[in-house]
Coordinates of C-alpha atoms and ligand atoms in Angstrom, one line a residue:
M1337 CA 1.2 9.2 -15.3
T1338 CA 1.3 7.0 -19.1
F1339 CA -1.8 4.0 -20.1
S1340 CA -0.5 1.2 -20.8
L1341 CA -1.0 -1.6 -23.4
S1342 CA -2.6 -5.1 -21.6
I1343 CA -1.2 -7.5 -23.0
G1344 CA -1.1 -12.2 -21.8
G1345 CA -2.9 -10.2 -18.5
A1346 CA -0.3 -7.4 -17.8
P1347 CA 0.6 -4.1 -18.5
V1348 CA 2.9 -3.7 -21.4
T1349 CA 4.7 0.4 -21.7
T1350 CA 6.7 1.4 -25.1
S1351 CA 9.3 3.6 -25.4
E1352 CA 7.4 5.9 -27.2
T1353 CA 4.4 8.2 -26.5
F1354 CA 1.3 9.9 -27.5
D1355 CA -1.2 12.8 -26.6
V1356 CA -4.1 12.0 -25.1
I1357 CA -6.3 16.3 -26.2
N1358 CA -8.8 17.3 -23.7
P1359 CA -11.1 18.6 -26.4
A1360 CA -12.5 21.7 -23.7
N1361 CA -9.6 23.8 -23.1
G1362 CA -6.8 22.1 -25.8
E1363 CA -4.4 20.9 -22.6
V1364 CA -2.5 17.8 -23.2
A1365 CA -5.5 14.7 -20.5
A1366 CA -3.0 12.1 -20.5
Q1367 CA -0.6 10.4 -22.4
V1368 CA 0.0 7.5 -23.5
S1369 CA 2.6 3.5 -24.6
L1370 CA 2.2 3.9 -28.1
G1371 CA 2.3 0.4 -30.2
T1372 CA 3.7 -0.8 -32.7
V1373 CA 2.9 -4.1 -35.1
K1374 CA 5.2 -5.8 -32.6
E1375 CA 2.4 -5.5 -29.4
L1376 CA 0.6 -5.8 -31.7
D1377 CA 1.7 -9.2 -32.9
A1378 CA 2.2 -10.3 -29.1
A1379 CA -1.4 -9.5 -28.1
V1380 CA -2.6 -11.7 -31.0
A1381 CA -0.2 -14.3 -30.2
A1382 CA -0.8 -14.0 -26.1
A1383 CA -5.1 -14.0 -27.5
K1384 CA -4.1 -17.2 -29.8
A1385 CA -2.6 -19.2 -27.2
A1386 CA -5.6 -18.3 -24.6
F1387 CA -8.4 -19.1 -26.9
P1388 CA -8.8 -23.0 -26.3
A1389 CA -9.4 -23.5 -23.1
W1390 CA -11.2 -20.4 -23.1
A1391 CA -13.5 -21.3 -25.5
A1392 CA -13.5 -24.8 -23.6
T1393 CA -14.8 -23.2 -20.5
P1394 CA -18.3 -23.7 -19.8
D1395 CA -21.0 -21.2 -21.1
A1396 CA -21.9 -20.2 -17.5
E1397 CA -18.6 -19.5 -16.2
R1398 CA -17.5 -17.4 -19.0
A1399 CA -21.4 -15.7 -18.6
D1400 CA -20.9 -15.1 -14.8
A1401 CA -17.3 -13.8 -16.2
L1402 CA -19.7 -10.8 -17.7
N1403 CA -21.6 -10.2 -14.7
K1404 CA -18.0 -10.0 -13.0
I1405 CA -16.9 -7.5 -15.7
A1406 CA -20.2 -5.1 -14.9
D1407 CA -20.2 -5.1 -11.5
L1408 CA -16.5 -3.9 -11.6
I1409 CA -17.5 -1.1 -14.3
E1410 CA -20.5 -0.3 -11.6
A1411 CA -17.7 0.1 -8.5
N1412 CA -14.9 1.8 -11.2
A1413 CA -18.1 3.8 -12.6
E1414 CA -16.3 7.3 -11.4
E1415 CA -12.9 6.7 -12.5
L1416 CA -14.4 6.0 -16.5
S1417 CA -16.9 8.5 -16.2
A1418 CA -14.1 10.8 -16.1
L1419 CA -11.7 9.1 -18.7
I1420 CA -14.4 9.7 -21.3
T1421 CA -15.2 13.5 -20.6
K1422 CA -11.8 14.0 -20.6
E1423 CA -11.0 12.5 -24.0
Q1424 CA -14.2 12.5 -25.9
G1425 CA -15.5 14.9 -24.4
K1426 CA -19.1 14.4 -23.7
P1427 CA -20.8 15.3 -20.0
Q1428 CA -21.0 13.5 -16.5
A1429 CA -24.9 14.6 -16.6
G1430 CA -27.4 13.6 -19.1
P1431 CA -27.3 12.0 -22.1
G1432 CA -22.7 11.4 -21.0
A1433 CA -20.7 9.8 -20.0
N1434 CA -21.9 8.7 -16.4
F1435 CA -24.8 7.6 -19.9
E1436 CA -22.6 5.5 -21.4
I1437 CA -20.8 3.8 -18.3
Q1438 CA -25.3 2.6 -16.9
G1439 CA -24.9 1.4 -21.0
A1440 CA -21.8 -0.4 -21.0
V1441 CA -22.9 -2.2 -17.9
G1442 CA -26.4 -2.9 -19.4
W1443 CA -25.0 -4.1 -22.5
T1444 CA -22.7 -6.0 -20.4
R1445 CA -25.2 -7.6 -18.2
V1446 CA -27.9 -8.5 -21.4
T1447 CA -24.8 -10.3 -23.8
A1448 CA -23.6 -12.7 -20.7
G1449 CA -28.1 -13.5 -19.8
L1450 CA -27.1 -15.2 -24.2
S1451 CA -26.4 -18.3 -25.1
L1452 CA -26.5 -20.2 -28.5
A1453 CA -28.3 -23.7 -27.6
P1454 CA -27.1 -25.9 -30.7
E1455 CA -30.0 -26.4 -32.8
V1456 CA -31.5 -30.6 -33.4
I1457 CA -32.4 -29.8 -37.7
I1458 CA -32.9 -32.9 -38.2
D1459 CA -34.4 -35.9 -35.5
N1460 CA -35.4 -39.8 -37.8
D1461 CA -34.7 -43.1 -37.6
E1462 CA -31.4 -43.0 -40.2
E1463 CA -29.7 -39.6 -39.2
R1464 CA -30.2 -36.7 -36.0
V1465 CA -28.3 -33.4 -38.2
E1466 CA -27.7 -30.6 -35.2
I1467 CA -26.1 -26.8 -35.8
H1468 CA -24.0 -25.6 -33.3
R1469 CA -22.6 -22.2 -33.2
E1470 CA -18.8 -22.6 -32.6
P1471 CA -16.1 -19.5 -31.9
V1472 CA -14.6 -17.9 -34.4
G1473 CA -11.2 -17.6 -32.8
V1474 CA -8.9 -14.2 -32.2
V1475 CA -11.3 -11.4 -32.3
A1476 CA -9.6 -7.9 -32.9
S1477 CA -11.9 -5.0 -32.1
I1478 CA -11.2 -1.2 -34.0
T1479 CA -12.9 1.1 -32.7
P1480 CA -14.1 5.2 -33.2
W1481 CA -13.8 8.1 -30.7
N1482 CA -17.6 9.2 -30.2
W1483 CA -19.0 6.2 -27.6
P1484 CA -14.8 4.9 -26.4
L1485 CA -16.3 2.8 -23.7
M1486 CA -19.5 1.8 -24.2
I1487 CA -18.6 0.6 -28.1
A1488 CA -15.6 -1.0 -27.2
I1489 CA -18.5 -3.2 -24.6
W1490 CA -19.8 -3.9 -27.5
H1491 CA -17.0 -5.1 -29.4
I1492 CA -15.6 -7.4 -27.2
M1493 CA -18.7 -8.5 -24.8
P1494 CA -20.2 -11.1 -27.4
A1495 CA -17.0 -11.8 -27.9
I1496 CA -15.6 -13.1 -24.7
R1497 CA -19.7 -14.0 -23.7
I1498 CA -19.3 -17.1 -26.6
G1499 CA -15.6 -18.0 -26.1
C1500 CA -13.5 -15.8 -28.4
P1501 CA -10.3 -14.2 -27.2
V1502 CA -9.9 -10.0 -28.1
V1503 CA -7.2 -7.4 -29.2
I1504 CA -9.0 -4.1 -29.2
K1505 CA -7.2 -1.4 -30.6
P1506 CA -9.0 1.7 -29.4
S1507 CA -9.0 4.8 -31.6
P1508 CA -5.9 7.0 -30.9
Y1509 CA -8.3 10.6 -29.8
T1510 CA -9.9 8.3 -27.4
P1511 CA -8.1 5.3 -26.0
L1512 CA -8.0 6.3 -22.2
S1513 CA -11.0 5.0 -20.7
T1514 CA -10.9 1.1 -22.7
L1515 CA -6.8 0.9 -21.6
R1516 CA -8.0 1.6 -18.0
L1517 CA -10.8 -0.8 -18.5
V1518 CA -8.7 -3.8 -19.6
E1519 CA -6.2 -3.1 -17.3
L1520 CA -8.7 -3.6 -14.2
V1521 CA -10.3 -7.1 -15.8
N1522 CA -7.4 -7.9 -16.3
E1523 CA -5.7 -7.1 -12.2
A1524 CA -8.7 -8.3 -10.6
G1525 CA -8.3 -11.5 -12.6
I1526 CA -12.3 -12.0 -14.2
L1527 CA -10.2 -13.7 -17.3
P1528 CA -7.6 -16.1 -18.4
A1529 CA -4.9 -13.6 -18.9
G1530 CA -4.4 -13.4 -22.7
V1531 CA -8.2 -13.6 -23.6
L1532 CA -8.7 -9.5 -23.3
N1533 CA -5.7 -7.6 -24.5
A1534 CA -5.5 -3.9 -25.3
V1535 CA -3.2 -2.6 -28.7
T1536 CA -2.8 1.3 -29.3
G1537 CA -1.3 2.6 -32.7
D1538 CA -1.1 4.3 -36.0
G1539 CA -2.4 2.6 -39.7
E1540 CA 1.0 0.3 -39.8
V1541 CA -0.9 -1.2 -36.6
G1542 CA -4.0 -0.8 -37.8
D1543 CA -3.4 -2.5 -41.9
R1544 CA -1.3 -5.9 -39.5
I1545 CA -4.9 -5.9 -37.9
S1546 CA -6.1 -6.5 -40.7
T1547 CA -3.1 -9.2 -42.5
H1548 CA -2.6 -10.9 -39.2
P1549 CA -3.2 -14.5 -40.1
D1550 CA -3.9 -15.7 -36.5
I1551 CA -7.1 -12.9 -36.3
A1552 CA -10.2 -14.8 -37.1
K1553 CA -12.6 -12.2 -36.8
I1554 CA -12.4 -7.7 -37.4
T1555 CA -15.0 -6.3 -35.7
F1556 CA -14.8 -2.7 -36.6
T1557 CA -16.7 0.4 -35.7
G1558 CA -15.8 3.4 -37.6
S1559 CA -15.6 5.3 -40.8
I1560 CA -16.9 4.3 -44.3
P1561 CA -13.5 4.2 -45.7
T1562 CA -11.2 3.0 -43.1
G1563 CA -14.1 -0.2 -42.9
R1564 CA -13.3 0.1 -46.8
R1565 CA -9.6 -1.1 -46.1
I1566 CA -9.4 -3.1 -43.7
M1567 CA -12.3 -5.0 -46.0
E1568 CA -10.2 -5.2 -48.7
R1569 CA -7.1 -6.3 -47.6
A1570 CA -8.5 -8.8 -44.9
G1571 CA -9.9 -10.9 -48.7
A1572 CA -6.5 -12.6 -48.2
S1573 CA -6.9 -14.8 -45.1
L1574 CA -10.6 -14.3 -45.9
K1575 CA -11.6 -12.7 -41.6
K1576 CA -15.4 -12.7 -41.4
L1577 CA -15.7 -9.0 -40.0
T1578 CA -18.5 -6.5 -38.8
L1579 CA -19.0 -3.3 -40.1
E1580 CA -20.9 -0.8 -38.1
L1581 CA -20.3 2.4 -40.3
G1582 CA -21.2 6.0 -41.3
G1583 CA -24.6 6.9 -42.2
N1584 CA -26.4 10.0 -42.6
D1585 CA -29.8 9.1 -40.5
A1586 CA -32.9 11.3 -42.0
G1587 CA -35.9 12.3 -40.5
I1588 CA -39.4 13.2 -42.1
I1589 CA -42.1 15.1 -40.0
L1590 CA -45.2 14.2 -42.0
P1591 CA -47.2 17.0 -42.7
G1592 CA -49.4 18.6 -40.2
T1593 CA -47.8 16.7 -37.5
D1594 CA -47.9 18.3 -33.3
I1595 CA -44.3 19.0 -33.2
S1596 CA -44.9 20.9 -29.1
K1597 CA -45.0 16.6 -28.5
L1598 CA -42.2 15.0 -29.8
V1599 CA -39.6 17.9 -29.8
E1600 CA -37.7 16.8 -27.0
P1601 CA -37.3 13.1 -28.3
L1602 CA -36.8 14.8 -31.6
F1603 CA -34.0 16.9 -30.5
W1604 CA -32.2 14.4 -28.6
G1605 CA -32.2 11.6 -31.0
T1606 CA -30.1 14.6 -33.1
F1607 CA -28.0 16.3 -30.2
I1608 CA -27.8 13.6 -28.7
N1609 CA -23.3 13.7 -27.8
A1610 CA -23.3 17.2 -30.0
G1611 CA -24.3 15.0 -33.2
Q1612 CA -21.4 12.8 -32.4
T1613 CA -23.0 8.9 -32.8
C1614 CA -23.7 7.0 -36.0
S1615 CA -27.2 6.8 -35.6
C1616 CA -28.3 10.2 -34.2
L1617 CA -30.6 12.1 -37.0
K1618 CA -28.8 13.7 -39.7
R1619 CA -31.1 15.0 -41.9
L1620 CA -34.2 17.0 -41.1
Y1621 CA -37.1 16.3 -43.6
V1622 CA -40.1 18.7 -42.6
H1623 CA -42.9 20.0 -44.8
E1624 CA -42.7 23.2 -46.7
D1625 CA -45.9 24.7 -45.2
D1626 CA -44.5 23.4 -40.7
V1627 CA -40.9 24.2 -41.3
E1628 CA -40.7 27.7 -39.5
T1629 CA -43.1 25.6 -36.6
V1630 CA -41.0 22.4 -36.5
G1631 CA -37.9 25.7 -36.8
K1632 CA -38.5 27.2 -33.8
A1633 CA -39.1 24.6 -31.8
L1634 CA -36.1 22.9 -32.1
A1635 CA -34.4 26.2 -31.6
E1636 CA -36.6 27.2 -27.7
F1637 CA -35.2 23.4 -26.6
A1638 CA -31.3 24.0 -27.6
A1639 CA -31.3 27.3 -26.3
N1640 CA -32.1 25.3 -22.5
I1641 CA -29.4 23.5 -23.5
P1642 CA -26.2 24.3 -21.9
V1643 CA -23.0 22.9 -24.3
G1644 CA -19.8 24.0 -22.5
N1645 CA -17.0 22.0 -20.5
G1646 CA -17.9 18.3 -19.9
M1647 CA -16.7 18.7 -16.7
D1648 CA -18.7 21.8 -15.5
E1649 CA -22.0 20.7 -13.2
G1650 CA -25.6 21.6 -15.8
V1651 CA -23.6 21.1 -19.3
L1652 CA -25.9 18.9 -21.0
I1653 CA -24.1 18.8 -24.6
G1654 CA -19.8 19.0 -24.7
P1655 CA -17.0 20.1 -27.4
M1656 CA -15.9 18.0 -30.7
T1657 CA -13.7 15.9 -29.4
N1658 CA -10.6 16.7 -32.3
E1659 CA -10.2 19.0 -33.9
M1660 CA -10.2 17.2 -37.4
Q1661 CA -14.0 17.1 -36.1
Y1662 CA -14.6 21.1 -35.2
N1663 CA -12.9 21.8 -38.9
K1664 CA -15.6 19.7 -40.5
V1665 CA -18.7 21.2 -38.4
V1666 CA -17.7 24.6 -38.9
G1667 CA -16.7 24.3 -42.5
M1668 CA -20.0 22.6 -43.3
V1669 CA -22.3 26.0 -41.6
E1670 CA -20.2 28.4 -43.6
E1671 CA -20.7 26.5 -46.6
A1672 CA -24.6 26.3 -45.9
K1673 CA -25.1 29.5 -44.9
A1674 CA -22.7 30.8 -47.7
K1675 CA -25.2 28.7 -50.0
G1676 CA -28.2 30.5 -48.4
A1677 CA -28.9 28.3 -45.4
T1678 CA -30.4 30.8 -42.5
V1679 CA -29.3 30.1 -38.8
L1680 CA -31.9 29.1 -36.6
A1681 CA -29.6 28.8 -34.2
G1682 CA -25.7 28.8 -32.7
G1683 CA -23.6 29.3 -36.5
E1684 CA -21.1 31.2 -35.6
A1685 CA -17.9 29.2 -34.2
S1686 CA -16.7 30.7 -30.1
D1687 CA -13.0 32.1 -29.9
A1688 CA -13.5 29.9 -26.9
P1689 CA -10.6 26.8 -25.7
G1690 CA -11.7 23.3 -27.0
Y1691 CA -13.7 22.2 -29.6
I1692 CA -17.0 23.7 -28.5
Y1693 CA -19.6 25.0 -31.5
P1694 CA -22.7 25.6 -30.3
I1695 CA -25.8 23.9 -30.9
T1696 CA -26.6 24.9 -34.4
I1697 CA -30.1 24.7 -36.9
L1698 CA -30.5 25.9 -39.8
S1699 CA -33.4 25.9 -42.5
G1700 CA -33.1 25.6 -46.2
C1701 CA -31.1 23.8 -46.4
T1702 CA -30.7 22.6 -50.2
D1703 CA -29.2 18.7 -51.5
E1704 CA -25.6 21.0 -52.6
M1705 CA -25.4 21.6 -49.6
S1706 CA -22.3 19.4 -48.7
V1707 CA -24.6 19.0 -44.4
V1708 CA -26.9 17.1 -46.0
Y1709 CA -25.1 15.1 -49.2
D1710 CA -22.2 14.3 -46.0
E1711 CA -22.3 13.1 -42.6
Q1712 CA -21.1 15.8 -40.1
F1713 CA -20.9 14.1 -37.5
G1714 CA -21.6 17.3 -35.1
N1715 CA -23.2 19.5 -32.9
V1716 CA -25.5 20.8 -36.2
V1717 CA -28.7 19.8 -37.8
P1718 CA -29.9 21.2 -41.7
I1719 CA -34.0 21.4 -42.1
I1720 CA -34.7 21.4 -45.8
A1721 CA -37.8 21.5 -47.4
Y1722 CA -40.0 18.9 -49.4
K1723 CA -44.1 19.4 -50.8
T1724 CA -44.6 15.6 -50.7
L1725 CA -44.2 12.7 -49.0
D1726 CA -42.7 11.1 -51.8
E1727 CA -40.8 13.7 -52.2
A1728 CA -39.4 13.7 -49.2
I1729 CA -39.2 10.5 -48.8
E1730 CA -36.5 9.7 -52.1
A1731 CA -34.3 11.9 -50.9
A1732 CA -34.0 9.9 -47.9
N1733 CA -33.8 6.9 -49.5
G1734 CA -31.3 8.9 -52.1
L1735 CA -27.2 8.1 -50.9
E1736 CA -25.8 5.5 -50.6
V1737 CA -26.1 5.1 -46.7
G1738 CA -28.3 3.2 -45.1
L1739 CA -27.7 3.3 -40.5
G1740 CA -30.9 5.2 -39.0
A1741 CA -34.0 7.1 -40.4
S1742 CA -37.2 7.9 -38.4
V1743 CA -40.7 9.2 -39.5
W1744 CA -42.3 11.8 -37.0
G1745 CA -46.5 11.6 -36.8
D1746 CA -49.6 12.3 -34.6
D1747 CA -50.1 9.0 -36.0
P1748 CA -47.3 6.6 -35.0
E1749 CA -49.2 4.1 -37.5
E1750 CA -49.0 6.4 -40.2
A1751 CA -45.8 6.9 -39.7
A1752 CA -45.0 3.5 -39.4
E1753 CA -45.8 2.6 -43.0
V1754 CA -43.8 5.1 -43.8
A1755 CA -40.9 3.8 -42.2
K1756 CA -41.4 1.0 -44.4
R1757 CA -40.2 2.4 -47.9
V1758 CA -37.7 3.4 -46.0
V1759 CA -33.9 2.0 -46.4
A1760 CA -32.0 1.5 -43.6
G1761 CA -30.6 -0.7 -41.1
T1762 CA -34.0 0.6 -37.9
R1763 CA -36.1 2.9 -39.7
W1764 CA -38.0 4.6 -36.0
V1765 CA -41.1 6.2 -35.6
N1766 CA -41.0 9.1 -33.1
R1767 CA -38.3 8.8 -32.3
H1768 CA -34.1 8.4 -33.3
A1769 CA -30.8 6.8 -32.2
V1770 CA -32.7 4.9 -29.0
L1771 CA -30.8 1.7 -28.9
N1772 CA -31.2 -1.8 -27.1
P1773 CA -29.0 -4.8 -26.2
M1774 CA -31.6 -7.6 -26.6
V1775 CA -32.6 -5.4 -31.1
P1776 CA -30.3 -6.1 -33.7
M1777 CA -28.2 -2.8 -35.4
G1778 CA -26.6 -2.7 -38.1
G1779 CA -26.3 -0.9 -41.2
V1780 CA -27.1 -1.6 -45.1
K1781 CA -26.1 -0.7 -48.4
Q1782 CA -22.6 1.1 -46.9
S1783 CA -22.9 1.1 -44.0
G1784 CA -22.0 -2.0 -43.1
I1785 CA -21.6 -5.8 -43.0
G1786 CA -23.9 -7.6 -40.8
V1787 CA -25.3 -6.6 -37.0
E1788 CA -24.2 -6.4 -33.0
F1789 CA -26.3 -6.9 -30.3
S1790 CA -29.3 -10.1 -29.2
E1791 CA -28.5 -13.0 -30.7
E1792 CA -28.2 -12.3 -33.7
G1793 CA -25.4 -10.2 -33.2
L1794 CA -23.9 -13.0 -30.8
R1795 CA -23.7 -15.4 -33.5
E1796 CA -21.4 -13.1 -36.1
Y1797 CA -18.1 -13.9 -33.9
T1798 CA -19.3 -18.0 -34.0
T1799 CA -18.4 -20.7 -37.5
V1800 CA -21.7 -22.7 -38.6
Q1801 CA -19.6 -26.3 -37.8
V1802 CA -23.2 -29.6 -38.2
L1803 CA -22.5 -32.7 -36.0
S1804 CA -24.2 -35.0 -38.7
I1805 CA -24.9 -38.9 -36.9
A1806 CA -26.3 -42.7 -39.5
K1807 CA -28.2 -44.1 -36.8
Ligands
NAD1319 P1 -12.5 6.2 -38.4 O1 -12.2 5.0 -39.1 O2 -11.1 7.3 -39.2 O3 -11.7 4.7 -37.3 C1 -11.8 4.7 -36.5 C2 -10.5 3.1 -36.3 O4 -10.3 3.0 -37.0 C3 -10.3 3.9 -34.9 O5 -9.8 3.1 -34.0 C4 -8.2 4.2 -36.1 O6 -7.4 4.1 -35.6 C5 -8.6 3.4 -37.1 N1 -8.1 3.1 -37.8 C6 -7.3 3.2 -38.8 N2 -6.8 3.3 -40.6 C7 -6.7 2.3 -39.9 C8 -7.0 2.0 -40.9 N3 -5.8 1.2 -41.9 N4 -6.9 -0.1 -40.2 C9 -6.9 -0.4 -39.4 N5 -8.1 -0.1 -38.5 C10 -7.6 1.4 -38.3 O7 -13.5 6.7 -37.7 P2 -13.9 7.5 -36.5 O8 -13.5 9.5 -37.0 O9 -13.0 7.1 -35.1 O10 -15.9 7.4 -36.2 C11 -16.6 7.9 -37.0 C12 -16.5 7.5 -37.9 O11 -17.8 6.2 -37.5 C13 -18.2 8.0 -38.3 O12 -18.1 7.7 -40.2 C14 -19.2 6.9 -37.8 O13 -20.5 7.1 -38.9 C15 -19.4 5.9 -38.3 N6 -19.6 5.1 -36.6 C16 -20.5 4.5 -36.8 C17 -20.9 3.9 -36.0 C18 -22.0 3.1 -36.1 O14 -22.2 1.2 -35.5 N7 -22.0 2.5 -37.6 C19 -20.9 4.4 -34.6 C20 -20.0 5.1 -34.2 C21 -19.1 5.6 -35.6

C-alpha cells in the first residue's frame, strides 16, 4: 500500500515514491507518494479557495468539527498508534504511541473549547473601538519526526479552529500517521474540501512553502538551521511565523536534594521518547557532593526500563528514529568517553538491527563535550558537577538556546526562586517536559519565535483588525 497526499479533500498519488524505514529493524515500513512543487501549489490553491467560506463558518461549527476529529482519532487509535511506532519507534506502552494518541485527542478537544471573542477597548459618547482577531489566511505546517501526530495536531487544530485552511508537510522520516489522519478526516467529510491538505516533498517543496505568495503563515517545528532558512526566505512575502526550534534544556539539582523522591519524574523528563523530545532535559547540573548519589539513582532506575522494538510488549523506550540521529548519539557518547566522561549506564552501541541505543548516563562531563554544548536529542544525558549554584545557573544560561529548563529541590518554592534566574520559555520545578494544552509553550533566544497552545497560541493564527466607530 502506498500512502497518498490529500489535496482538496481527495487522495492524490504521484509517480515517484519514497520509503519510510522502521527504526526498530531497519526494514521498509511503507511507501509514500513523493510530492513536488506541483502538488504543493495545487494544495495551496485548494486551501486558498476554501478560506473565505471556512473563515465565515460560525465559530460553534468549527469547534464542533474539532470535536468530531477528536472522536475520529479515538475511533482509529489502534491503527494510528501502530503507524507511529512503525515510523518513529516509540513504544506502544508507557509514554509512547498510545500516549501520543491520547495527547492528540486531548489537545484537539481543548482547542475546540478555545475562542477569541472581539474585545471592546473604548466605549464612550464619541466612539466605540473594538479589536477583532481575524484568521490570517492559508497556513502551512511543517513538522519534525519526533512526535509526528501530536505536533501535527498542535499545528492543525488552532489554525482550523480559528478559520485558517492548512497545508501540512510532515517529515519524510515520519509521514504515515499524519497522511492517514488527514485522509481519515477528509474521508469522513468533517471539513469542507480544501480546509485540510497534506503534501510530502523534499527541500525544494520546503523552500516553495517559504516563498509561496498565497501562504500567509508558516508554523514550523524543527531544527534551528531549517527555522532560520524558512525565516530568511519567508521575508520576501512577510509571512507570519511561529518557529518552535531546538533546545538544550538544563536541569539543576539543588545541593543536598533527596533524589529518591524525584528520580522518576527526573528520568522521564530526560528520557521520554528516548530523549527525542524538544523539551527533554538534556544537561543535568548536580552539586559535586551529590553526583555519585544522583548518578546511581538514575542508573538504577534506568536498569528497570526495557529498551527495544516498540511493538514488543513491555518495551518502554524505543530506538533512535533514524540513522542520522543514531550516528549523532553514538558519536557524541564516544567523544565524551574519549574526553574522560564516566559511563554510569549504557554507553555501548549494540549489533542489533535498527537504531536501538541503550539508555546512557554519563558523569564527569564538561562544557568541552558536544553532548553538553550541542543538542543530543537522544538516549543519553550528561551529568555536569558544579561547586556553587551561581556557577550552575551561569552554565545553564550559557548557551544560545532557551526552550525549557528545570530546577529540582526538596523545597519547591526555594527551587522556584532559582528557576526564575534561568532564561527559558518554560522553567519547571521538580518536573520537566510536562506540557498542557492550556499553557503556552515556546522558546526564547534561538529556540524560537511565538508560542503554541492556549489562547496565546490561537492568537498566532490571527491578525488584529480594529473596528473604530464614531458615534
Ligand atoms: P529538521 O529541521 O531537519 O526538519 C523539520 C521539518 O522541516 C521536516 O519536515 C523537514 O522535511 C522540513 N524541511 C527540511 N528542509 C526544509 C526547507 N528548506 N524548508 C522548509 N522545510 C524544510 O528537524 P528534525 O530533525 O525533523 O527535528 C528535530 C529538531 O526539531 C530538533 O532540533 C528539536 O529540538 C526540534 N524540535 C523542536 C520542538 C519545539 O517545540 N521547539 C519540537 C520538536 C522538535
